[in-house]
Amino acid sequence: LDFLTRYLPEPPAGPLTGRDSLIGSSEELAAARRRMETDPVSATLSKELATLSRQYGRPGGPNGIDWRTRRRPELWTTRTAQWKFAKALECLAWTWRFNGTRTAAETAKGILLTLARARHGWRPLGCNYGNPYQGWLNDNLLDLGQATLAPAIAYDAVRPLMTRAARAEIAAY
């Protein structure tokens, strides 16, 4: 909402204003939580999300994302890291939204802010098949979709936990 109200010519009105989240109302999330308690498939999904989220939050592990130190070059200097970030951010966001796992929210928030502060994508995506990278609004839509959908879902989930300054950093990125 911060981005929309600052960058769209007309501020949004109607059902989007006054909501904490654009993705999933509190009623929809409560219904999903109830299903996770009674439906075996939903329960398995919930457990798997929680397991993956714990793995992403352990920087030393094989699936860990070292957002505090950025010492793993395969994550911070390659284009393909976008797929790992996408999967991690989506798992972390939904683990936070479904289970209220604060560490998942803090990890997602940390990754998002690190991506913005490091300008991830400006260097690894800096040579788009021989063409200079034009920024996330103007370049290859396949990369654009992969690089922005999951971070947008994660941002929507953790936005209420972010300071105004942190939200501004994400918007500037």
CSV table of C-alpha atoms in Angstrom, one decimal:
chain,number,residue,atom,x,y,z
A,1,LEU,CA,0.0,0.0,0.0
A,2,ASP,CA,2.9,2.4,0.7
A,3,PHE,CA,4.2,1.9,-2.8
A,4,LEU,CA,0.8,2.2,-4.4
A,5,THR,CA,-0.2,5.4,-2.6
A,6,ARG,CA,3.1,7.1,-3.4
A,7,TYR,CA,3.7,5.9,-7.0
A,8,LEU,CA,0.3,5.6,-8.6
A,9,PRO,CA,-1.3,8.7,-10.0
A,10,GLU,CA,-4.5,8.0,-8.0
A,11,PRO,CA,-4.3,6.6,-4.5
A,12,PRO,CA,-6.1,3.3,-4.2
A,13,ALA,CA,-9.6,3.3,-2.6
A,14,GLY,CA,-12.1,0.7,-1.7
A,15,PRO,CA,-11.4,-2.7,-0.2
A,16,LEU,CA,-7.6,-2.4,-0.2
A,17,THR,CA,-7.3,0.6,2.1
A,18,GLY,CA,-7.2,-0.1,5.8
A,19,ARG,CA,-6.0,-3.7,5.4
A,20,ASP,CA,-2.8,-5.0,6.8
A,21,SER,CA,-2.3,-7.4,3.9
A,22,LEU,CA,-3.3,-7.6,0.3
A,23,ILE,CA,-3.0,-11.4,0.2
A,24,GLY,CA,-5.4,-13.2,2.5
A,25,SER,CA,-7.7,-11.5,4.9
A,26,SER,CA,-7.7,-12.5,8.6
A,27,GLU,CA,-10.8,-14.6,7.9
A,28,GLU,CA,-9.2,-16.4,5.0
A,29,LEU,CA,-6.1,-17.2,7.0
A,30,ALA,CA,-8.2,-18.4,10.0
A,31,ALA,CA,-10.0,-20.8,7.6
A,32,ALA,CA,-6.7,-22.0,6.2
A,33,ARG,CA,-5.4,-22.6,9.7
A,34,ARG,CA,-8.5,-24.6,10.6
A,35,ARG,CA,-8.0,-26.8,7.5
A,36,MET,CA,-4.4,-27.4,8.5
A,37,GLU,CA,-5.7,-28.8,11.8
A,38,THR,CA,-8.2,-31.2,10.2
A,39,ASP,CA,-7.2,-31.9,6.6
A,40,PRO,CA,-4.2,-34.3,6.3
A,41,VAL,CA,-2.9,-32.8,3.1
A,42,SER,CA,-3.0,-29.3,4.5
A,43,ALA,CA,-1.4,-30.5,7.8
A,44,THR,CA,1.5,-32.0,5.7
A,45,LEU,CA,1.9,-28.8,3.8
A,46,SER,CA,2.0,-26.8,7.1
A,47,LYS,CA,4.7,-29.1,8.5
A,48,GLU,CA,6.7,-28.9,5.3
A,49,LEU,CA,6.6,-25.1,5.2
A,50,ALA,CA,7.8,-24.9,8.8
A,51,THR,CA,10.6,-27.4,8.1
A,52,LEU,CA,11.8,-25.5,5.0
A,53,SER,CA,11.5,-22.2,6.9
A,54,ARG,CA,13.8,-23.5,9.6
A,55,GLN,CA,16.3,-24.6,7.0
A,56,TYR,CA,16.3,-21.2,5.3
A,57,GLY,CA,16.9,-19.6,8.6
A,58,ARG,CA,20.1,-21.6,9.3
A,59,PRO,CA,22.8,-19.9,7.4
A,60,GLY,CA,25.3,-22.7,7.8
A,61,GLY,CA,23.0,-25.4,6.5
A,62,PRO,CA,22.7,-26.5,2.9
A,63,ASN,CA,19.5,-24.5,2.3
A,64,GLY,CA,20.4,-21.6,4.6
A,65,ILE,CA,20.5,-18.0,3.4
A,66,ASP,CA,23.3,-16.0,4.9
A,67,TRP,CA,21.5,-12.6,4.7
A,68,ARG,CA,23.5,-11.2,7.6
A,69,THR,CA,27.0,-11.9,6.3
A,70,ARG,CA,26.5,-12.5,2.5
A,71,ARG,CA,29.5,-14.9,2.4
A,72,ARG,CA,28.1,-17.5,0.0
A,73,PRO,CA,29.0,-16.3,-3.5
A,74,GLU,CA,26.5,-18.7,-5.1
A,75,LEU,CA,23.7,-16.7,-3.5
A,76,TRP,CA,25.0,-13.2,-3.8
A,77,THR,CA,26.7,-13.1,-7.2
A,78,THR,CA,24.6,-15.2,-9.5
A,79,ARG,CA,21.4,-14.9,-11.4
A,80,THR,CA,20.2,-18.3,-10.4
A,81,ALA,CA,20.0,-17.3,-6.7
A,82,GLN,CA,16.8,-15.5,-7.5
A,83,TRP,CA,15.1,-18.9,-7.7
A,84,LYS,CA,16.4,-19.9,-4.2
A,85,PHE,CA,15.4,-16.5,-2.8
A,86,ALA,CA,11.9,-16.8,-4.3
A,87,LYS,CA,11.3,-20.3,-2.8
A,88,ALA,CA,12.7,-19.2,0.5
A,89,LEU,CA,10.7,-16.0,0.8
A,90,GLU,CA,7.5,-17.6,-0.2
A,91,CYS,CA,7.9,-20.4,2.4
A,92,LEU,CA,8.9,-18.0,5.1
A,93,ALA,CA,6.0,-15.6,4.3
A,94,TRP,CA,3.4,-18.3,4.4
A,95,THR,CA,4.9,-19.9,7.6
A,96,TRP,CA,4.6,-16.6,9.3
A,97,ARG,CA,1.1,-16.0,8.0
A,98,PHE,CA,-0.2,-19.5,8.7
A,99,ASN,CA,1.7,-20.4,11.9
A,100,GLY,CA,2.7,-17.0,13.4
A,101,THR,CA,6.3,-18.2,13.5
A,102,ARG,CA,8.2,-14.9,14.3
A,103,THR,CA,11.6,-16.3,13.3
A,104,ALA,CA,10.2,-17.0,9.8
A,105,ALA,CA,8.9,-13.4,9.6
A,106,GLU,CA,12.3,-11.9,10.8
A,107,THR,CA,14.2,-14.1,8.4
A,108,ALA,CA,12.0,-13.0,5.5
A,109,LYS,CA,12.3,-9.4,6.6
A,110,GLY,CA,16.1,-9.7,6.8
A,111,ILE,CA,16.4,-11.3,3.4
A,112,LEU,CA,14.2,-8.6,1.8
A,113,LEU,CA,16.1,-5.8,3.3
A,114,THR,CA,19.5,-7.4,2.4
A,115,LEU,CA,18.3,-7.8,-1.2
A,116,ALA,CA,17.4,-4.1,-1.3
A,117,ARG,CA,20.5,-2.9,0.4
A,118,ALA,CA,22.8,-5.0,-1.6
A,119,ARG,CA,20.9,-4.1,-4.8
A,120,HIS,CA,20.8,-7.8,-5.6
A,121,GLY,CA,19.8,-8.1,-9.2
A,122,TRP,CA,21.7,-5.1,-10.3
A,123,ARG,CA,24.9,-7.0,-10.4
A,124,PRO,CA,24.0,-10.7,-10.9
A,125,LEU,CA,21.3,-9.8,-13.4
A,126,GLY,CA,23.6,-7.1,-14.7
A,127,CYS,CA,24.2,-8.7,-18.1
A,128,ASN,CA,20.9,-10.0,-19.5
A,129,TYR,CA,22.1,-12.1,-22.4
A,130,GLY,CA,24.6,-9.5,-23.5
A,131,ASN,CA,22.3,-6.5,-22.9
A,132,PRO,CA,22.8,-4.1,-20.0
A,133,TYR,CA,20.3,-4.7,-17.2
A,134,GLN,CA,17.7,-1.9,-17.3
A,135,GLY,CA,16.4,-2.3,-13.8
A,136,TRP,CA,13.5,-4.4,-12.5
A,137,LEU,CA,10.8,-2.3,-14.1
A,138,ASN,CA,12.2,-2.4,-17.6
A,139,ASP,CA,14.0,-5.7,-18.3
A,140,ASN,CA,13.3,-9.3,-19.2
A,141,LEU,CA,9.9,-10.2,-17.9
A,142,LEU,CA,10.8,-13.8,-17.1
A,143,ASP,CA,13.5,-12.6,-14.7
A,144,LEU,CA,11.3,-9.8,-13.6
A,145,GLY,CA,8.4,-12.1,-12.6
A,146,GLN,CA,10.7,-14.6,-10.8
A,147,ALA,CA,12.6,-11.8,-9.1
A,148,THR,CA,9.6,-9.9,-7.8
A,149,LEU,CA,6.6,-12.2,-7.2
A,150,ALA,CA,7.9,-14.1,-4.2
A,151,PRO,CA,9.5,-11.0,-2.7
A,152,ALA,CA,6.2,-9.1,-3.1
A,153,ILE,CA,4.3,-11.9,-1.3
A,154,ALA,CA,6.9,-11.8,1.5
A,155,TYR,CA,6.8,-8.1,1.7
A,156,ASP,CA,3.0,-8.2,2.0
A,157,ALA,CA,3.3,-10.6,4.8
A,158,VAL,CA,6.0,-8.8,6.9
A,159,ARG,CA,5.1,-5.2,6.0
A,160,PRO,CA,3.3,-4.6,9.3
A,161,LEU,CA,6.5,-5.6,11.1
A,162,MET,CA,8.7,-3.2,9.2
A,163,THR,CA,9.5,0.4,10.1
A,164,ARG,CA,8.6,3.2,7.8
A,165,ALA,CA,12.3,3.5,6.9
A,166,ALA,CA,12.6,-0.2,6.0
A,167,ARG,CA,9.5,0.1,3.8
A,168,ALA,CA,11.0,3.1,2.1
A,169,GLU,CA,14.2,1.0,1.4
A,170,ILE,CA,12.1,-1.7,-0.2
A,171,ALA,CA,10.2,0.8,-2.3
A,172,ALA,CA,13.4,2.5,-3.4
A,173,TYR,CA,14.8,-0.9,-4.5
